[in-house]
XYZ file of C-alpha atoms in Angstrom:
694
model
C 177.827 -47.583 59.687
C 179.355 -44.281 58.568
C 178.044 -41.180 60.143
C 177.808 -37.991 58.198
C 179.652 -34.901 59.529
C 176.361 -33.023 59.785
C 175.357 -35.132 62.771
C 178.719 -34.497 64.433
C 178.072 -30.830 64.037
C 174.578 -31.089 65.502
C 175.841 -33.152 68.388
C 177.304 -30.062 70.013
C 174.220 -27.913 69.472
C 171.388 -30.373 69.896
C 168.420 -28.497 71.453
C 166.276 -29.973 74.186
C 163.666 -32.555 73.389
C 160.830 -30.129 74.233
C 162.160 -27.573 71.746
C 161.914 -30.069 68.861
C 158.341 -30.955 69.823
C 157.305 -27.310 69.881
C 158.165 -26.996 66.179
C 155.310 -29.434 65.480
C 155.978 -29.371 61.725
C 155.034 -31.853 59.021
C 156.573 -35.299 59.763
C 158.837 -37.322 57.475
C 158.080 -40.946 56.732
C 158.409 -43.231 59.659
C 161.954 -44.543 60.309
C 163.216 -47.628 62.138
C 163.422 -47.453 65.871
C 167.106 -47.310 66.612
C 168.501 -45.789 69.753
C 171.965 -45.219 68.329
C 171.433 -41.848 66.727
C 174.294 -40.416 64.679
C 175.100 -37.547 67.028
C 175.734 -39.967 69.849
C 179.128 -40.898 68.255
C 181.587 -38.131 69.125
C 184.152 -39.582 66.760
C 182.469 -37.742 63.918
C 183.141 -34.288 65.373
C 186.387 -33.998 63.387
C 184.410 -33.427 60.203
C 182.748 -30.171 61.451
C 185.165 -27.845 59.690
C 184.692 -29.436 56.316
C 180.943 -29.491 56.822
C 180.663 -25.722 57.251
C 182.280 -25.217 53.855
C 180.139 -27.781 52.062
C 176.602 -26.597 52.991
C 176.760 -22.842 52.125
C 174.554 -23.145 49.021
C 171.917 -25.471 50.409
C 168.322 -24.208 50.840
C 165.849 -26.527 52.483
C 162.209 -26.289 51.569
C 159.459 -26.194 54.153
C 158.774 -29.909 53.990
C 162.391 -30.878 54.654
C 162.710 -28.518 57.582
C 159.484 -29.691 59.200
C 160.414 -33.334 58.541
C 163.800 -33.001 60.162
C 162.253 -31.242 63.131
C 159.587 -33.925 63.668
C 162.113 -36.722 63.349
C 164.584 -35.190 65.752
C 161.811 -34.473 68.275
C 160.521 -38.043 68.215
C 163.907 -39.679 68.400
C 165.031 -37.624 71.308
C 162.481 -39.395 73.468
C 163.553 -42.931 72.580
C 167.326 -42.751 72.522
C 169.590 -42.264 75.489
C 170.298 -38.634 76.239
C 173.795 -37.404 75.521
C 175.370 -35.743 78.515
C 176.661 -32.539 76.976
C 178.932 -30.192 78.816
C 177.806 -27.232 76.747
C 175.880 -24.330 78.243
C 172.213 -23.512 77.622
C 173.341 -20.618 75.409
C 174.498 -23.228 72.837
C 170.998 -24.758 72.766
C 169.382 -21.324 72.329
C 171.744 -20.637 69.442
C 170.607 -23.806 67.686
C 166.974 -22.853 68.169
C 167.626 -19.423 66.662
C 169.174 -21.075 63.598
C 166.092 -23.266 63.175
C 163.779 -20.225 63.354
C 165.833 -18.375 60.714
C 165.664 -21.255 58.202
C 161.893 -21.654 58.712
C 161.281 -17.955 58.120
C 163.377 -17.793 54.970
C 161.805 -20.970 53.666
C 158.364 -19.390 54.223
C 159.388 -16.294 52.238
C 160.613 -18.503 49.429
C 157.273 -20.322 49.327
C 155.368 -17.035 49.199
C 157.379 -15.902 46.199
C 156.568 -19.136 44.416
C 152.821 -18.716 45.047
C 152.616 -15.420 43.113
C 152.640 -17.074 39.712
C 150.170 -17.160 36.855
C 147.573 -19.949 36.994
C 149.139 -21.933 34.196
C 152.605 -21.880 35.781
C 151.415 -22.260 39.373
C 152.347 -25.955 39.555
C 155.439 -25.807 37.344
C 158.731 -26.003 39.240
C 161.086 -23.085 38.929
C 164.681 -23.295 37.799
C 165.843 -22.927 41.374
C 163.591 -25.817 42.471
C 164.952 -28.022 39.687
C 168.502 -27.255 40.792
C 167.698 -27.889 44.448
C 165.857 -31.113 43.559
C 168.944 -32.356 41.793
C 171.038 -31.599 44.866
C 168.465 -32.948 47.358
C 168.438 -36.704 48.082
C 165.314 -38.774 48.177
C 163.094 -38.326 51.193
C 162.910 -42.076 51.638
C 166.420 -42.450 52.981
C 167.089 -44.054 56.322
C 167.891 -41.511 58.949
C 169.754 -44.137 60.967
C 172.300 -44.450 58.215
C 172.996 -40.759 58.292
C 171.743 -37.779 56.343
C 171.770 -37.669 52.570
C 175.118 -37.196 50.951
C 174.664 -33.582 49.969
C 176.212 -30.397 51.144
C 174.543 -28.626 53.999
C 175.108 -24.985 54.882
C 176.189 -24.130 58.401
C 173.516 -21.424 58.329
C 170.549 -23.750 57.806
C 170.131 -24.330 61.541
C 170.210 -20.584 62.116
C 167.562 -20.048 59.436
C 165.322 -22.769 60.856
C 165.554 -21.318 64.388
C 164.954 -17.710 63.303
C 161.775 -18.716 61.474
C 160.019 -19.292 64.819
C 157.731 -22.139 65.683
C 154.918 -21.160 63.360
C 153.695 -24.104 61.332
C 152.868 -23.330 57.698
C 150.638 -25.835 55.929
C 150.336 -26.265 52.201
C 146.689 -25.851 51.324
C 146.981 -28.502 48.616
C 148.291 -31.223 50.953
C 146.162 -32.663 53.750
C 147.190 -35.544 56.029
C 144.675 -38.053 57.231
C 144.949 -40.148 60.371
C 145.375 -43.253 58.173
C 148.448 -41.844 56.365
C 151.738 -43.584 57.101
C 153.351 -40.247 57.772
C 150.930 -39.299 60.540
C 152.817 -38.930 63.859
C 151.722 -40.662 67.035
C 149.616 -37.686 68.298
C 146.816 -38.666 65.891
C 146.287 -41.791 67.947
C 145.771 -39.867 71.188
C 142.099 -39.462 72.110
C 142.489 -37.182 75.148
C 145.018 -34.516 76.179
C 148.186 -35.767 77.891
C 149.790 -33.333 80.390
C 153.448 -32.457 79.844
C 156.110 -34.136 81.998
C 159.053 -32.054 83.125
C 160.338 -30.143 80.129
C 158.133 -32.132 77.713
C 155.151 -30.231 76.205
C 151.586 -31.529 76.541
C 150.113 -33.648 73.769
C 146.835 -32.320 72.348
C 144.742 -34.842 70.333
C 144.066 -33.985 66.718
C 140.461 -33.891 65.558
C 140.345 -33.880 61.739
C 136.739 -32.674 61.740
C 137.340 -29.540 63.831
C 137.847 -26.281 61.926
C 137.160 -27.857 58.543
C 135.116 -24.928 57.271
C 137.689 -22.396 58.453
C 140.531 -24.353 56.840
C 138.629 -24.577 53.585
C 137.946 -20.834 53.552
C 141.562 -20.027 54.397
C 142.821 -22.406 51.668
C 140.534 -20.834 49.066
C 141.637 -17.349 50.030
C 145.329 -18.262 49.896
C 144.959 -19.755 46.418
C 143.112 -16.688 45.176
C 145.833 -14.468 46.563
C 148.328 -16.565 44.664
C 146.445 -16.145 41.419
C 146.400 -12.354 41.842
C 143.904 -9.541 41.675
C 140.826 -10.143 39.521
C 139.827 -7.353 37.213
C 136.120 -6.677 36.916
C 134.818 -4.572 34.096
C 131.665 -2.765 35.173
C 130.229 -0.591 32.427
C 132.795 2.130 31.935
C 134.394 1.773 35.391
C 137.360 -0.545 35.949
C 137.633 -2.104 39.350
C 140.619 -4.074 40.461
C 139.322 -5.424 43.764
C 139.888 -9.186 44.233
C 136.873 -11.387 44.810
C 138.159 -13.365 47.770
C 136.530 -15.940 49.996
C 136.129 -14.354 53.392
C 136.475 -16.076 56.725
C 132.967 -15.372 58.003
C 133.778 -16.755 61.431
C 136.234 -13.954 62.306
C 137.087 -10.334 61.562
C 140.051 -11.205 59.317
C 140.001 -9.394 56.031
C 137.339 -6.830 56.901
C 137.944 -3.651 54.899
C 136.936 -0.493 56.797
C 138.245 2.002 54.247
C 135.834 4.663 53.021
C 135.184 3.919 49.362
C 132.338 6.400 48.865
C 134.209 8.354 46.216
C 135.306 5.158 44.390
C 131.898 3.506 44.147
C 129.586 6.506 43.757
C 127.740 6.823 40.472
C 128.876 9.784 38.341
C 125.396 11.285 38.193
C 124.768 11.432 41.956
C 126.255 14.735 43.160
C 123.537 16.212 45.398
C 125.091 14.856 48.608
C 128.305 16.732 47.876
C 126.637 20.126 47.599
C 126.690 22.658 50.422
C 123.037 23.301 51.386
C 123.813 26.859 52.478
C 124.795 27.692 48.877
C 121.729 26.167 47.208
C 118.845 26.598 49.676
C 117.193 29.844 50.846
C 118.632 31.371 54.008
C 115.250 31.228 55.724
C 115.011 27.475 55.145
C 118.571 26.892 56.389
C 117.845 28.887 59.556
C 114.661 26.931 60.155
C 116.545 23.638 59.826
C 119.312 24.772 62.157
C 116.778 25.932 64.742
C 116.130 22.269 65.603
C 119.724 21.767 66.755
C 120.900 22.044 70.334
C 123.455 24.594 71.455
C 126.439 22.235 71.154
C 125.585 21.309 67.564
C 125.079 24.957 66.636
C 128.504 25.887 67.970
C 130.031 23.102 65.886
C 128.089 24.192 62.796
C 129.626 27.655 63.084
C 133.056 26.124 62.405
C 132.169 24.615 59.012
C 132.518 27.723 56.862
C 131.678 31.411 56.724
C 128.242 30.804 55.250
C 127.489 28.205 57.905
C 128.656 30.593 60.601
C 126.347 33.301 59.270
C 123.373 30.940 59.309
C 124.178 29.334 62.666
C 124.597 32.648 64.488
C 121.344 34.224 63.315
C 118.999 35.580 65.982
C 116.165 33.411 64.678
C 118.107 30.175 65.274
C 119.304 31.083 68.761
C 115.905 32.421 69.746
C 114.416 28.958 69.213
C 117.354 27.330 70.998
C 117.059 29.663 73.993
C 113.294 29.360 74.298
C 113.471 25.607 73.884
C 115.816 25.398 76.879
C 114.330 28.056 79.193
C 110.838 28.910 77.926
C 109.184 31.854 76.252
C 108.810 35.258 77.912
C 105.317 36.365 78.814
C 103.737 39.008 76.620
C 101.969 40.591 79.578
C 104.866 40.777 82.022
C 105.061 38.693 85.205
C 102.740 35.714 85.421
C 99.614 36.166 87.457
C 98.071 32.720 87.173
C 97.802 31.206 90.655
C 100.322 33.029 92.800
C 102.375 36.167 93.007
C 105.618 35.810 91.085
C 108.878 35.948 92.999
C 111.806 37.478 91.140
C 112.160 37.342 87.382
C 111.981 34.574 84.819
C 115.311 35.440 83.165
C 113.802 35.167 79.673
C 114.540 38.663 78.398
C 112.338 40.808 76.206
C 110.908 40.151 72.761
C 112.927 42.765 70.889
C 113.513 42.793 67.103
C 117.312 42.544 67.338
C 117.634 40.666 70.600
C 120.952 38.809 70.893
C 119.583 35.418 71.890
C 122.942 33.693 71.645
C 124.404 36.064 74.219
C 121.397 35.502 76.466
C 121.876 31.766 76.212
C 125.499 32.181 77.210
C 124.526 34.311 80.217
C 122.097 31.673 81.457
C 124.754 28.977 81.173
C 127.226 31.099 83.126
C 124.623 31.676 85.825
C 123.919 27.952 86.076
C 127.613 27.236 86.484
C 127.873 29.817 89.255
C 124.890 28.294 91.029
C 126.524 24.876 90.985
C 129.746 26.325 92.405
C 127.942 28.509 94.949
C 129.682 31.573 93.500
C 127.585 34.494 94.707
C 128.252 38.062 95.820
C 126.606 39.303 99.011
C 124.856 42.686 99.055
C 123.344 43.781 102.399
C 120.356 46.047 102.726
C 120.427 48.056 105.959
C 117.698 50.397 107.100
C 115.271 48.501 109.285
C 115.661 48.966 113.002
C 114.576 45.477 114.068
C 114.036 41.942 112.802
C 113.042 41.640 109.128
C 110.320 39.002 109.072
C 109.280 38.850 105.424
C 110.493 39.674 101.912
C 109.482 39.409 98.287
C 111.074 40.823 95.136
C 110.833 41.067 91.375
C 113.337 42.263 88.763
C 112.935 45.914 89.754
C 112.200 46.122 93.465
C 112.463 44.390 96.833
C 109.791 44.828 99.526
C 110.509 43.928 103.155
C 108.430 43.981 106.329
C 109.897 44.371 109.804
C 109.224 44.265 113.484
C 109.840 48.014 113.461
C 106.264 48.279 111.946
C 107.416 49.626 108.592
C 107.387 48.417 105.010
C 110.428 49.311 102.923
C 110.727 49.308 99.136
C 114.262 48.930 97.704
C 115.572 49.493 94.187
C 116.903 46.205 92.853
C 119.625 47.822 90.730
C 120.945 50.511 93.086
C 120.074 48.669 96.341
C 118.810 51.938 97.808
C 115.634 52.288 99.863
C 113.211 54.366 97.830
C 110.063 54.230 100.015
C 109.219 53.726 103.697
C 105.566 53.049 104.547
C 104.379 53.224 108.146
C 103.214 55.320 111.042
C 104.424 58.904 111.276
C 107.996 59.358 112.435
C 108.635 59.482 116.198
C 105.073 58.392 116.935
C 104.700 56.051 119.869
C 101.709 53.820 120.350
C 100.604 51.923 123.394
C 100.012 48.647 121.550
C 103.641 48.365 120.412
C 105.956 46.311 122.590
C 108.170 48.398 124.827
C 111.354 46.781 123.520
C 110.582 47.632 119.907
C 113.148 49.804 118.200
C 112.250 53.365 117.297
C 110.950 53.324 113.747
C 112.406 55.627 111.160
C 114.954 58.388 111.558
C 115.684 61.793 110.218
C 117.454 60.157 107.250
C 114.149 58.562 106.185
C 112.183 61.765 106.248
C 112.470 62.371 102.519
C 111.214 58.905 101.558
C 108.876 58.184 104.452
C 105.142 58.125 103.747
C 102.252 57.804 106.184
C 99.100 56.610 104.416
C 95.582 56.786 105.810
C 95.807 53.174 106.940
C 98.945 51.567 108.322
C 99.915 48.775 110.692
C 100.281 49.435 114.374
C 102.522 46.398 115.049
C 105.112 44.147 113.454
C 104.787 43.315 109.764
C 104.887 39.508 109.840
C 104.054 38.590 106.214
C 103.575 40.126 102.788
C 102.985 39.244 99.150
C 102.553 41.349 96.010
C 101.982 41.173 92.272
C 101.945 43.890 89.625
C 98.766 45.447 91.053
C 98.470 44.980 94.803
C 100.496 44.364 97.959
C 98.936 42.432 100.869
C 100.495 42.555 104.332
C 99.691 40.745 107.581
C 100.562 42.130 110.999
C 100.651 41.384 114.683
C 97.792 43.917 114.970
C 95.464 41.072 113.782
C 94.682 42.721 110.441
C 95.650 42.584 106.792
C 95.970 45.625 104.537
C 95.648 45.595 100.750
C 97.805 48.288 99.085
C 97.552 49.697 95.552
C 101.054 49.491 94.093
C 100.244 51.509 90.976
C 98.817 54.339 93.065
C 101.860 54.979 95.255
C 100.978 52.208 97.708
C 97.644 53.692 98.707
C 95.676 51.376 101.065
C 92.585 49.809 99.463
C 91.119 47.479 102.123
C 91.798 46.542 105.701
C 90.809 42.926 106.362
C 89.683 42.312 109.946
C 88.478 38.914 111.192
C 91.334 37.299 113.102
C 91.683 37.396 116.867
C 95.492 37.173 116.886
C 98.422 38.123 114.723
C 98.290 37.295 110.992
C 101.282 35.034 110.412
C 101.033 34.540 106.634
C 99.062 35.699 103.569
C 98.722 34.588 99.918
C 96.384 35.393 97.034
C 95.540 34.728 93.383
C 93.272 36.466 90.856
C 90.097 35.916 92.922
C 90.910 35.230 96.549
C 93.102 36.240 99.455
C 93.864 33.671 102.153
C 95.233 34.597 105.567
C 96.269 32.410 108.510
C 96.620 33.417 112.101
C 97.902 32.587 115.506
C 94.236 32.056 116.453
C 94.408 28.604 114.660
C 92.090 29.633 111.793
C 92.335 30.535 108.131
C 90.187 33.189 106.426
C 89.166 33.297 102.769
C 88.589 36.808 101.372
C 87.273 38.218 98.123
C 90.189 39.998 96.484
C 88.114 42.656 94.735
C 85.770 43.635 97.566
C 87.682 42.538 100.659
C 84.648 40.559 101.901
C 85.167 37.574 104.191
C 83.923 34.473 102.362
C 84.831 31.557 104.650
C 86.597 30.718 107.861
C 88.548 27.440 107.799
C 88.717 25.711 111.179
C 90.537 22.506 112.070
C 94.052 23.204 113.347
C 94.765 22.896 117.075
C 97.717 25.281 117.059
C 98.889 28.511 115.411
C 98.726 28.357 111.613
C 102.182 29.542 110.616
C 102.050 29.344 106.818
C 99.604 28.978 103.926
C 99.833 28.518 100.135
C 97.141 28.699 97.462
C 96.704 26.792 94.171
C 93.411 27.338 92.400
C 90.611 25.855 94.499
C 93.057 24.269 96.954
C 94.964 25.690 99.885
C 97.537 24.011 102.086
C 98.476 25.164 105.604
C 101.152 24.307 108.195
C 100.559 24.559 111.920
C 102.368 24.374 115.180
C 100.300 21.286 115.968
C 102.627 19.350 113.619
C 100.066 18.766 110.864
C 99.782 20.169 107.348
C 96.232 20.290 105.978
C 94.890 20.389 102.433
C 91.682 22.418 102.113
C 88.935 22.576 99.506
C 88.052 26.275 99.287
C 84.642 25.635 97.749
C 83.433 23.525 100.636
C 85.767 24.938 103.258
C 86.638 21.403 104.433
C 89.949 19.701 105.066
C 90.357 16.866 102.577
C 93.755 15.493 103.591
C 96.314 15.718 106.397
C 100.105 15.403 106.310
C 101.591 14.878 109.784
C 105.211 15.493 110.721
C 107.113 12.842 112.642
C 107.636 14.721 115.857
C 107.115 18.453 116.266
C 105.415 21.540 114.847
C 105.602 22.889 111.298
C 106.671 26.462 110.560
C 106.611 26.786 106.752
C 105.006 25.176 103.710
C 105.196 25.196 99.895
C 102.801 23.944 97.228
C 104.182 22.933 93.807
C 102.861 24.727 90.728
C 101.055 21.609 89.509
C 99.614 20.944 92.999
C 101.201 17.489 93.081
C 103.697 17.948 95.916
C 103.682 19.604 99.317
C 106.879 20.638 101.123
C 106.839 21.401 104.850
C 109.521 22.240 107.404
C 109.686 22.969 111.095
C 111.177 21.890 114.397
C 112.183 18.453 113.078
C 115.055 20.206 111.223
C 114.086 18.418 107.990
C 111.977 19.274 104.981
C 109.154 16.810 104.290
C 108.031 16.088 100.748
C 104.487 14.713 100.513
C 102.412 13.460 97.604
C 99.367 15.720 97.578
C 97.154 13.071 95.977
C 97.970 10.081 98.178
C 99.264 11.778 101.329
C 102.371 9.587 101.208
C 105.661 10.900 102.568
C 108.034 10.665 99.599
C 111.326 11.700 101.160
C 113.023 14.013 103.626
C 115.484 16.750 102.736
C 118.137 16.866 105.427
C 120.956 19.256 106.187
C 119.744 21.898 108.618
C 120.789 21.891 112.270
C 117.974 24.086 113.507
C 114.309 24.910 112.958
C 113.435 25.316 109.274
C 111.771 28.732 109.295
C 111.293 29.466 105.588
C 110.693 27.556 102.343
C 110.542 28.694 98.728
C 110.013 26.510 95.658
C 111.562 27.854 92.451
C 109.737 25.565 90.038
C 111.095 27.210 86.881
C 114.677 26.377 87.846
C 114.073 23.203 89.856
C 115.387 24.471 93.198
C 114.129 24.529 96.791
C 115.471 27.330 99.000
C 115.251 27.090 102.775
C 116.197 29.385 105.661
C 116.797 28.150 109.172
C 117.496 29.167 112.735
C 120.946 27.626 112.228
C 121.732 30.936 110.400
C 122.127 29.219 107.024
C 120.426 29.244 103.645
C 120.442 25.968 101.747
C 119.503 25.056 98.184
C 118.153 21.589 97.317
C 117.497 19.961 93.970
C 113.753 19.707 93.342
C 113.882 16.328 91.574
C 116.406 14.420 93.679
C 116.255 16.305 96.978
C 120.051 16.494 97.089
C 121.729 19.461 98.735
C 123.269 21.705 96.060
C 124.516 24.795 97.922
C 125.006 25.678 101.557
C 125.424 29.291 102.683
C 126.193 29.197 106.404
C 126.827 32.303 108.440
C 125.921 34.932 105.868
C 124.037 36.717 108.640
C 124.616 37.010 112.364
C 121.247 35.660 113.488
C 118.269 33.505 112.510
C 117.175 33.352 108.901
C 113.498 34.312 108.897
C 112.662 34.360 105.184
C 114.391 33.379 101.927
C 113.252 33.495 98.304
C 115.033 33.084 94.974
C 114.796 33.345 91.196
C 117.101 32.474 88.271
C 119.808 34.914 89.399
C 119.709 35.605 93.129
C 118.585 34.659 96.621
C 117.136 37.333 98.904
C 116.980 36.461 102.604
C 116.068 38.356 105.760
C 117.369 37.919 109.273
C 116.705 38.710 112.862
C 119.728 41.037 112.808
C 117.575 43.710 111.002
C 119.263 43.209 107.624
C 118.348 41.708 104.302
C 121.050 40.033 102.214
C 121.103 39.553 98.454
C 123.145 36.576 97.229
C 123.689 37.648 93.622
C 125.078 35.049 91.206
C 125.081 37.495 88.299
C 126.881 40.344 90.009
C 129.543 41.844 87.719
C 128.480 39.741 84.718
C 128.459 41.857 81.562
C 125.102 42.259 79.794
C 123.254 40.470 82.593
C 120.436 43.003 82.279
C 119.525 41.394 78.915
C 117.783 38.631 80.869
C 115.380 40.997 82.568
C 111.771 40.960 81.405
C-alpha cells in the first residue's frame, strides 16, 4: 500500500493524542480499524520536500479540518505509538498550525454567510474550484490521503484557529448517524487517564432551545439588516431572535433621540427658561443641600435660581429648625446657650449660614475647639449658665459674676459689699472682690451670705441657691434687682430649676420645695429621699431628682408624690437630666458612669462609660443630640444622645475638678474648682459666625 507524502510529513510533527481529542470537531465517516497508520512508515519521509511545494494553494473547509482532527484523535488511541525523538516544541508547532487553519476556515465561512437569501445556498466560484481539487470524503484513510496537493501551511492554519468548535446551524447529528463518534454511546462521564482528556456524555436534548435561538439569530445575521418602514421614519434595526436565557445581544445604547416622536419636545426644554422664577425656586426648595450644589453647576440661570435666599432658607430650616419669633424658648426650662438659627432678616444669607453650621459640626466631630479662660473669681466656681450674649457664674467666694460673651470681660459683680467679713462664712474662704472690681461691683438690698451653689436664668429672672439655705430671685431686666428671697430649707440649696409657673429647689436637708414663681409662695414640700438631694430637673407637671442615697425619683407635682424610682447600681448620684419629651432620665455619680433610664417603665436602657472619677455635672443638648458631662477626673466628655457613644474627650483643660458644664451648638462652658471658667469655642475665628446668633 502506497503512503502519501503528507503522512510522512505529519509523522515528524504528530501532536499528542490528547491534543487531537481537545479539537473535538465534526467527525468523518467511520474508517476500518487498522493499526498500521501511514505515518508509522518512516520510509515515506523522503517525499516531504515535494509535498511542501504541492499544497500551497489548498484551502480546507471546516468540515475537512474537523474530520481530519477527529480521525487522527481516534486512531492515536488504537495504533501503536511512534517513539519520536523530536522535542515537545515540534508538537506545539503542529498544534499552532492546526489552530491557524481552523481560524482562517472560520473567517472564510463567515464571508460566505453574508449573501443574499437567494444565493445563500449557491456555491461560490472558489468553492467550485476547491471541490474540483478536493477528493471524495468517502476515501479510505488507511490507504492514504486523497491524491491532491496539500499546503505546508494548512497545519499551521488549523493550529492557530484554536480549539473552538464551530457548528453549521443547518447540519445536526443524531446519535443514530453513522458519523457519530463513540462519545455518544457514553452514558456517564469518564475521567481522563494520564494525558487523555475526560469523556463527557452527549445529551441531545440539553440546550435545544438555546441552540435553536442561536441558529435562528445566525441565519438572520447572514441575511442582513431588515429595513422597517414606519410612517415617515426609516429604521434599519434588524429583528433578531434573542437568546432570552442570557445577556447576549442586549443593547444598552441610549436611543431616546432616535425613537422620540417629532412632536414631543417638552422634555428637552429648560424649565428655568419657561417657568416663573418663583415656581422654580419653590421646586428647588424641596432639594437637599447636595442636590442644590449640583444644580448650581447646570447653567447660569440654574445657578441664579439655586442660590436664592428663599431656596436656602427652606433647606437650612429643614435641617436645623426655625428661629423663634420671641427670642429664646421659655417653654419648660431655661434655655442654655443659643439655637444657632440666626435672625429672620429680609436679605439673610441662608446659604452661608448653612455652610457655617456644617463647618461647626465638622469641628465638633474632630474636637477642634479653642479654649478661652475667664478669671476673676477668688474660689471654686460651682455653677454656670449662658446664652448668646452673656455668661453668669456663681462661686464659693459668695459672688455672682456676669461676663460678656463676645469680649469675655466681666461686666457685673453681684454680692456683699467689698471687704466685708461675715461670721457665717467659712474662715478659709477667699476674700471676695478687689479694688479692680470696684467699678463693676454692685451690692443689692438682698444678697447671699455664703457660697453660690446653683443658678438658672431666662430672659426675665435669675434664681440662685446658696449654702445660706435660701434662694434669691433676681430681676434681670432691672439691673439684677432682687425680687424674692425663698426661705424654707434647713441646709444649703444644692440645685434650682423653674418654668413659667413654678420654681423647684432641692437641699442638703433631703427635701425638695415647690414655689410659686410669681409670688414666691411655698406650695409643696416633697419628702422621700434619705440623703442630700444634689440635683433636680423640671418638665411640666413632673420633676426628677438625684440624691446621695443612690436613687433618682420621679415626682408628680400636683400630688407631691413619688411615682417612680431609678436606683443606681452601687453609690450615690450627683447630677441628673430630664429629656425635653420627658421620656428619658440621665443620672451620674460615684459609679463613674452615666445611667440612661426609661422614664415610663423605669428600665435601665444603657450606661455611658468613659469617666475615671465622680460624674459631677450633666447637660443634655437635645437640639444637637449631645450629652455633656463634667467629672472629678478633670475632664469634659461629649456623648452621642442616640447611641451613647463617646464623641469627644477633653481631659486636663483645667487643673482641678470639673464642677459644672453646659453646651450649645457652638461652645462648651465649664467651671472648675481652680476658680476659673473655660469656654471651649468651636466657632472661634470662623468668619461670619455671628450670623447664627438669634
